[in-house]
Structure formats: C-alpha cells, structure tokens
Amino acid sequence: MRTALLQSSGRPGSVVENLKVLDEAAGRAAAGGAGLLAAPEMFLTGYAIGDDIGRLAEPADGDSADAIAEIAGRHGLAIAYGYPERAGDTVYNAAQLISADGTRLANYRKTHLFGDFERAHFAPGQQPVVQAELNGLTVGLMICYDVEFPEPVRAHALAGTDLLLVPTANMHPFQFVAESLVPVRAWENQMYVAYVNRIGQEGEFDFYGLSTLAGPDGVARTRAGRGEELLLADLDPEFLANSRAANPYLQDRRPGLYGSLS
C-alpha cells in the first residue's frame, strides 16, 4: 500500500483552512497512487492555540469528521489526522482513521501527555492499542510522545500491527526521535512506522519536521526535510513477512522474566 505523509502545520486556529489543505493534499496523494494519507498531530485545529483547543474541540463523529469522510470518498483514499476530541466536558488529544468509503475505522486518544501544555489542555487516553484493518494491513494509531515509550509499541507488535501511524508535533531539540528512535522502533517490533510531524514556529514550540516512514529493517523509506512536504512511500506485506521470519524477536521473548516491568 502506498502511503502519503503530509508534513505541514496547516493554518493554526482555522479548521476551515486546514480542511482545505487536507483536501488539496489528498488530491495530490491520490494522483500519486496513495491509498492512505496521514496528517500530523492536532492538524485539524493547530497545536499551540491555547484555550482555542477547548473551543474548537469536536466529537469523533462531528462536522469535521463528516467533512474529512467526504474528502476521503471523493479522492478514494483513507485519511488519518490529529484533532482535539470533545467527549462531554473532557478534551482528548486524538487521532482518527477514516476509510476511502468514508467509514470511521478507528479513533485513538493520546495516552502519554507531553509537558505542562498538554496536561493543562487534555485528559490522557486509557486504551493503548487501537487498530483497524485497511487494504489487507492491520493499522495501529499512536500520537507523538507515545512512540517514545517501548511498552505501547511492543503491545501493538504483539497485537499484530503491521503499520503504526504516529501523527506528531515534535519540536527542537528532540530531532533524534525522528532520526534514530523511530527506525529502531520499527526494527525491534518488526513493523512499518509512519511518523508525520508539524513544521515551524507555533507559540513557544519550534517543530522540526523530519517526517519519516521506517520499515521493519530499520531503514527509512522516505524522509522529509524541515519544510512543508507531501511524501510517498510503499509498504510491502511480503517484505514485512520475510523480515519477521528472519528477525523473530516476538517469538524469542521470555515474558516470564519481564514481570517487574509492569
């Protein structure tokens, strides 16, 4: 499956403009043969928008989800995107996957909140593994800081995730996460990992880009620079199966020795 990564911060504070950016990117991705487009963390609204997070938060089945379902259907590809999810009085940092026919396949709430900013605006999610079937692959969702913890990524591996989508808002000075940690996560868990970041200055944050899609061999299939880009990369299920057979980390584990970790 060809996957497109939209490295962009869109237009922080404007849902309408961000939907336009996503629509245009979906058209380019579909023209390039992609079956899936992934956008960054909080793409729908912007990340560093302060109290507007609460004002712009929407239910998982809200108007913007309907608009993105229409975009996905019109261009014939699935879309994953980050947004602030409202559930009653609670707001979560969430990511949603919508299929090419407009079906809401999966919704994930960030479980590991980063820093005082996120803890002031979001509640943490409680479900570490959220998956959906897409074009013959098991696709999992995670958000930014979550991937820096080995335990939830390993949980995805044990649950059979083939492609882990990680909408991201990572900033200086943590470039090593995109450059080094993400390929290692893909290797040690024998999966593809798509890490799609924001760019530029937003409030106190300077997002560094460097979006990547890493394979189970630990090699980046594509890597962005620091500006706005639309990346395309192919996922090969046969290569994934062969890599898992050659690198049997999951089979060679000794869980009885790891009880103290939990």
Tab-separated table of C-alpha atoms in Angstrom:
chain	number	residue	atom	x	y	z
A	1	MET	CA	0.000	0.000	0.000
A	2	ARG	CA	1.356	3.384	-0.968
A	3	THR	CA	1.171	5.807	1.937
A	4	ALA	CA	1.383	9.600	1.844
A	5	LEU	CA	2.663	11.690	4.746
A	6	LEU	CA	1.554	15.330	4.878
A	7	GLN	CA	4.263	17.263	6.715
A	8	SER	CA	2.547	20.551	7.459
A	9	SER	CA	1.236	22.691	10.278
A	10	GLY	CA	-1.649	23.845	8.138
A	11	ARG	CA	-3.207	27.091	9.337
A	12	PRO	CA	-3.266	27.033	13.167
A	13	GLY	CA	-6.584	28.219	14.545
A	14	SER	CA	-8.616	27.692	11.353
A	15	VAL	CA	-10.454	24.411	10.885
A	16	VAL	CA	-11.852	25.614	7.559
A	17	GLU	CA	-8.417	26.354	6.114
A	18	ASN	CA	-6.952	23.114	7.433
A	19	LEU	CA	-9.698	21.135	5.742
A	20	LYS	CA	-8.771	22.898	2.508
A	21	VAL	CA	-5.090	21.996	2.982
A	22	LEU	CA	-6.058	18.384	3.663
A	23	ASP	CA	-8.321	18.274	0.603
A	24	GLU	CA	-5.562	19.569	-1.676
A	25	ALA	CA	-3.043	17.112	-0.216
A	26	ALA	CA	-5.488	14.231	-0.605
A	27	GLY	CA	-5.846	15.078	-4.290
A	28	ARG	CA	-2.074	15.037	-4.792
A	29	ALA	CA	-1.687	11.850	-2.773
A	30	ALA	CA	-4.377	10.052	-4.738
A	31	ALA	CA	-2.832	11.203	-8.009
A	32	GLY	CA	0.423	9.633	-6.794
A	33	GLY	CA	-1.274	6.308	-6.202
A	34	ALA	CA	-1.596	6.505	-2.408
A	35	GLY	CA	-4.263	4.513	-0.604
A	36	LEU	CA	-3.678	6.333	2.688
A	37	LEU	CA	-2.863	9.905	3.682
A	38	ALA	CA	-1.591	10.670	7.202
A	39	ALA	CA	-1.546	14.189	8.673
A	40	PRO	CA	0.177	15.410	11.873
A	41	GLU	CA	-0.946	15.679	15.474
A	42	MET	CA	-3.696	18.266	16.036
A	43	PHE	CA	-3.739	19.022	12.308
A	44	LEU	CA	-7.422	19.922	12.253
A	45	THR	CA	-7.044	22.938	14.558
A	46	GLY	CA	-3.375	23.625	15.159
A	47	TYR	CA	-1.391	22.612	18.230
A	48	ALA	CA	-0.236	25.714	20.126
A	49	ILE	CA	-3.562	27.546	20.101
A	50	GLY	CA	-4.118	27.786	23.855
A	51	ASP	CA	-7.720	27.920	25.043
A	52	ASP	CA	-8.943	27.642	21.453
A	53	ILE	CA	-8.239	23.927	21.847
A	54	GLY	CA	-11.322	23.603	24.005
A	55	ARG	CA	-13.369	25.921	21.811
A	56	LEU	CA	-12.533	24.053	18.596
A	57	ALA	CA	-12.687	20.519	20.012
A	58	GLU	CA	-15.269	18.275	18.337
A	59	PRO	CA	-16.762	14.831	18.926
A	60	ALA	CA	-15.212	11.965	16.980
A	61	ASP	CA	-18.337	11.949	14.790
A	62	GLY	CA	-18.576	15.742	14.490
A	63	ASP	CA	-18.866	18.025	11.488
A	64	SER	CA	-15.150	17.904	10.663
A	65	ALA	CA	-15.150	14.108	10.700
A	66	ASP	CA	-18.006	14.233	8.194
A	67	ALA	CA	-16.070	16.716	6.052
A	68	ILE	CA	-12.961	14.517	6.084
A	69	ALA	CA	-15.066	11.463	5.236
A	70	GLU	CA	-16.309	13.378	2.191
A	71	ILE	CA	-12.728	14.289	1.209
A	72	ALA	CA	-11.636	10.665	1.604
A	73	GLY	CA	-14.525	9.402	-0.508
A	74	ARG	CA	-14.076	11.986	-3.221
A	75	HIS	CA	-10.368	11.213	-3.627
A	76	GLY	CA	-10.643	7.480	-2.984
A	77	LEU	CA	-8.112	7.093	-0.162
A	78	ALA	CA	-8.124	6.645	3.605
A	79	ILE	CA	-7.145	9.593	5.821
A	80	ALA	CA	-5.631	9.668	9.318
A	81	TYR	CA	-5.474	13.013	11.113
A	82	GLY	CA	-4.947	14.532	14.550
A	83	TYR	CA	-7.560	16.687	16.280
A	84	PRO	CA	-8.876	17.718	19.718
A	85	GLU	CA	-11.720	15.380	20.607
A	86	ARG	CA	-14.513	16.526	22.892
A	87	ALA	CA	-16.368	13.909	24.918
A	88	GLY	CA	-18.761	15.727	27.220
A	89	ASP	CA	-16.671	18.083	29.347
A	90	THR	CA	-13.426	16.237	28.587
A	91	VAL	CA	-10.992	17.022	25.764
A	92	TYR	CA	-8.516	14.476	24.411
A	93	ASN	CA	-5.584	14.787	22.028
A	94	ALA	CA	-6.886	12.333	19.439
A	95	ALA	CA	-6.222	10.805	16.049
A	96	GLN	CA	-8.827	9.299	13.762
A	97	LEU	CA	-8.634	6.989	10.739
A	98	ILE	CA	-11.353	7.240	8.095
A	99	SER	CA	-11.563	4.813	5.183
A	100	ALA	CA	-11.805	5.609	1.483
A	101	ASP	CA	-15.549	4.991	1.624
A	102	GLY	CA	-15.966	7.457	4.493
A	103	THR	CA	-16.265	4.917	7.319
A	104	ARG	CA	-14.751	5.911	10.666
A	105	LEU	CA	-12.411	2.969	11.276
A	106	ALA	CA	-10.572	3.889	14.478
A	107	ASN	CA	-10.221	6.704	16.990
A	108	TYR	CA	-7.289	6.914	19.414
A	109	ARG	CA	-6.722	9.186	22.422
A	110	LYS	CA	-3.111	10.028	23.305
A	111	THR	CA	-2.134	8.072	26.393
A	112	HIS	CA	1.170	9.789	27.286
A	113	LEU	CA	0.780	13.561	27.513
A	114	PHE	CA	3.913	15.656	26.997
A	115	GLY	CA	4.728	18.592	29.260
A	116	ASP	CA	2.673	21.163	31.107
A	117	PHE	CA	0.979	22.442	27.939
A	118	GLU	CA	-0.678	19.137	27.109
A	119	ARG	CA	-1.513	18.285	30.705
A	120	ALA	CA	-3.267	21.662	31.017
A	121	HIS	CA	-5.469	21.108	27.955
A	122	PHE	CA	-6.078	17.365	27.625
A	123	ALA	CA	-7.037	14.302	29.598
A	124	PRO	CA	-4.963	11.178	28.907
A	125	GLY	CA	-6.486	8.309	26.974
A	126	GLN	CA	-6.709	4.890	28.582
A	127	GLN	CA	-6.621	2.485	25.609
A	128	PRO	CA	-3.041	1.831	24.432
A	129	VAL	CA	-3.788	-0.311	21.383
A	130	VAL	CA	-6.281	0.916	18.793
A	131	GLN	CA	-6.269	-0.827	15.401
A	132	ALA	CA	-8.216	-1.179	12.167
A	133	GLU	CA	-7.968	-3.304	9.044
A	134	LEU	CA	-7.111	-1.324	5.936
A	135	ASN	CA	-6.253	-2.711	2.493
A	136	GLY	CA	-5.136	-6.027	3.939
A	137	LEU	CA	-2.970	-4.482	6.659
A	138	THR	CA	-3.530	-4.097	10.387
A	139	VAL	CA	-3.077	-0.398	11.056
A	140	GLY	CA	-2.482	0.988	14.541
A	141	LEU	CA	-2.704	4.544	15.860
A	142	MET	CA	-0.439	6.330	18.322
A	143	ILE	CA	0.438	10.009	18.857
A	144	CYS	CA	3.895	11.596	19.132
A	145	TYR	CA	5.256	11.100	22.679
A	146	ASP	CA	3.565	7.681	22.890
A	147	VAL	CA	6.066	6.158	20.451
A	148	GLU	CA	8.952	7.131	22.734
A	149	PHE	CA	7.780	4.519	25.241
A	150	PRO	CA	8.775	0.980	24.213
A	151	GLU	CA	5.897	-0.715	26.035
A	152	PRO	CA	2.911	0.536	23.980
A	153	VAL	CA	4.739	-0.035	20.696
A	154	ARG	CA	5.549	-3.591	21.766
A	155	ALA	CA	1.889	-4.015	22.724
A	156	HIS	CA	0.999	-3.084	19.146
A	157	ALA	CA	3.512	-5.604	17.823
A	158	LEU	CA	2.037	-8.352	19.984
A	159	ALA	CA	-1.443	-7.397	18.764
A	160	GLY	CA	-0.352	-7.784	15.140
A	161	THR	CA	0.012	-4.185	13.974
A	162	ASP	CA	1.660	-4.035	10.533
A	163	LEU	CA	1.692	-0.250	10.105
A	164	LEU	CA	1.819	2.100	13.078
A	165	LEU	CA	0.625	5.627	12.233
A	166	VAL	CA	2.100	8.283	14.528
A	167	PRO	CA	0.743	11.820	13.981
A	168	THR	CA	3.305	14.033	15.679
A	169	ALA	CA	4.061	17.529	16.980
A	170	ASN	CA	7.696	17.123	17.969
A	171	MET	CA	9.979	20.080	18.453
A	172	HIS	CA	13.589	21.118	18.910
A	173	PRO	CA	15.773	19.740	20.459
A	174	PHE	CA	14.300	16.246	20.037
A	175	GLN	CA	15.247	15.570	16.403
A	176	PHE	CA	16.855	12.272	17.405
A	177	VAL	CA	13.359	10.804	17.826
A	178	ALA	CA	12.645	11.057	14.101
A	179	GLU	CA	16.207	10.372	13.034
A	180	SER	CA	17.062	7.423	15.287
A	181	LEU	CA	14.318	6.244	17.625
A	182	VAL	CA	11.536	5.735	15.070
A	183	PRO	CA	13.601	3.446	12.790
A	184	VAL	CA	14.671	1.458	15.863
A	185	ARG	CA	11.040	1.082	16.963
A	186	ALA	CA	10.195	-0.256	13.501
A	187	TRP	CA	13.115	-2.723	13.650
A	188	GLU	CA	12.677	-4.029	17.188
A	189	ASN	CA	8.926	-4.515	16.699
A	190	GLN	CA	9.046	-5.690	13.068
A	191	MET	CA	6.509	-3.269	11.645
A	192	TYR	CA	6.292	-0.177	9.467
A	193	VAL	CA	6.137	3.109	11.404
A	194	ALA	CA	4.856	6.304	9.773
A	195	TYR	CA	5.873	9.357	11.810
A	196	VAL	CA	4.355	12.562	10.410
A	197	ASN	CA	5.358	15.836	12.048
A	198	ARG	CA	4.411	19.505	12.130
A	199	ILE	CA	6.805	22.254	10.999
A	200	GLY	CA	7.843	25.755	12.011
A	201	GLN	CA	7.154	28.015	14.954
A	202	GLU	CA	3.892	27.828	16.874
A	203	GLY	CA	3.833	29.773	20.098
A	204	GLU	CA	6.685	28.533	22.259
A	205	PHE	CA	7.277	25.449	20.095
A	206	ASP	CA	9.565	25.068	17.067
A	207	PHE	CA	8.521	21.925	15.192
A	208	TYR	CA	11.338	20.357	13.215
A	209	GLY	CA	9.635	18.237	10.533
A	210	LEU	CA	11.795	15.237	9.509
A	211	SER	CA	8.715	13.056	8.954
A	212	THR	CA	9.593	9.509	8.003
A	213	LEU	CA	8.222	6.103	7.158
A	214	ALA	CA	10.562	3.424	8.509
A	215	GLY	CA	10.464	-0.254	7.599
A	216	PRO	CA	10.991	-3.399	9.669
A	217	ASP	CA	14.638	-3.412	8.558
A	218	GLY	CA	15.145	-0.097	10.387
A	219	VAL	CA	15.596	1.763	7.102
A	220	ALA	CA	13.654	4.926	6.269
A	221	ARG	CA	11.657	4.506	3.074
A	222	THR	CA	11.299	8.265	2.877
A	223	ARG	CA	12.324	11.230	4.993
A	224	ALA	CA	11.265	14.872	4.846
A	225	GLY	CA	13.318	17.958	5.442
A	226	ARG	CA	12.102	20.812	7.622
A	227	GLY	CA	9.575	22.451	5.310
A	228	GLU	CA	6.115	21.582	4.059
A	229	GLU	CA	6.186	18.345	2.040
A	230	LEU	CA	3.997	15.511	0.839
A	231	LEU	CA	5.945	12.254	0.982
A	232	LEU	CA	5.041	8.967	-0.718
A	233	ALA	CA	6.350	5.544	0.272
A	234	ASP	CA	5.328	1.950	-0.419
A	235	LEU	CA	4.617	-0.738	2.169
A	236	ASP	CA	5.368	-4.306	1.080
A	237	PRO	CA	3.482	-7.028	3.031
A	238	GLU	CA	5.726	-9.754	1.593
A	239	PHE	CA	8.861	-7.920	2.722
A	240	LEU	CA	7.293	-7.496	6.168
A	241	ALA	CA	6.520	-11.219	6.438
A	242	ASN	CA	10.032	-12.176	5.347
A	243	SER	CA	11.586	-9.699	7.779
A	244	ARG	CA	9.534	-11.088	10.661
A	245	ALA	CA	10.644	-14.627	9.803
A	246	ALA	CA	14.299	-13.566	9.728
A	247	ASN	CA	14.099	-11.466	12.919
A	248	PRO	CA	11.969	-13.430	15.405
A	249	TYR	CA	12.076	-11.006	18.321
A	250	LEU	CA	8.480	-11.667	19.296
A	251	GLN	CA	8.913	-15.448	19.269
A	252	ASP	CA	12.192	-15.289	21.204
A	253	ARG	CA	10.869	-13.130	24.023
A	254	ARG	CA	10.831	-14.545	27.578
A	255	PRO	CA	7.843	-12.782	29.180
A	256	GLY	CA	8.313	-14.652	32.445
A	257	LEU	CA	11.425	-12.572	33.066
A	258	TYR	CA	9.708	-9.223	32.499
A	259	GLY	CA	7.077	-9.175	35.222
A	260	SER	CA	8.846	-6.437	37.171
A	261	LEU	CA	8.408	-4.038	34.242
A	262	SER	CA	4.691	-3.709	34.969
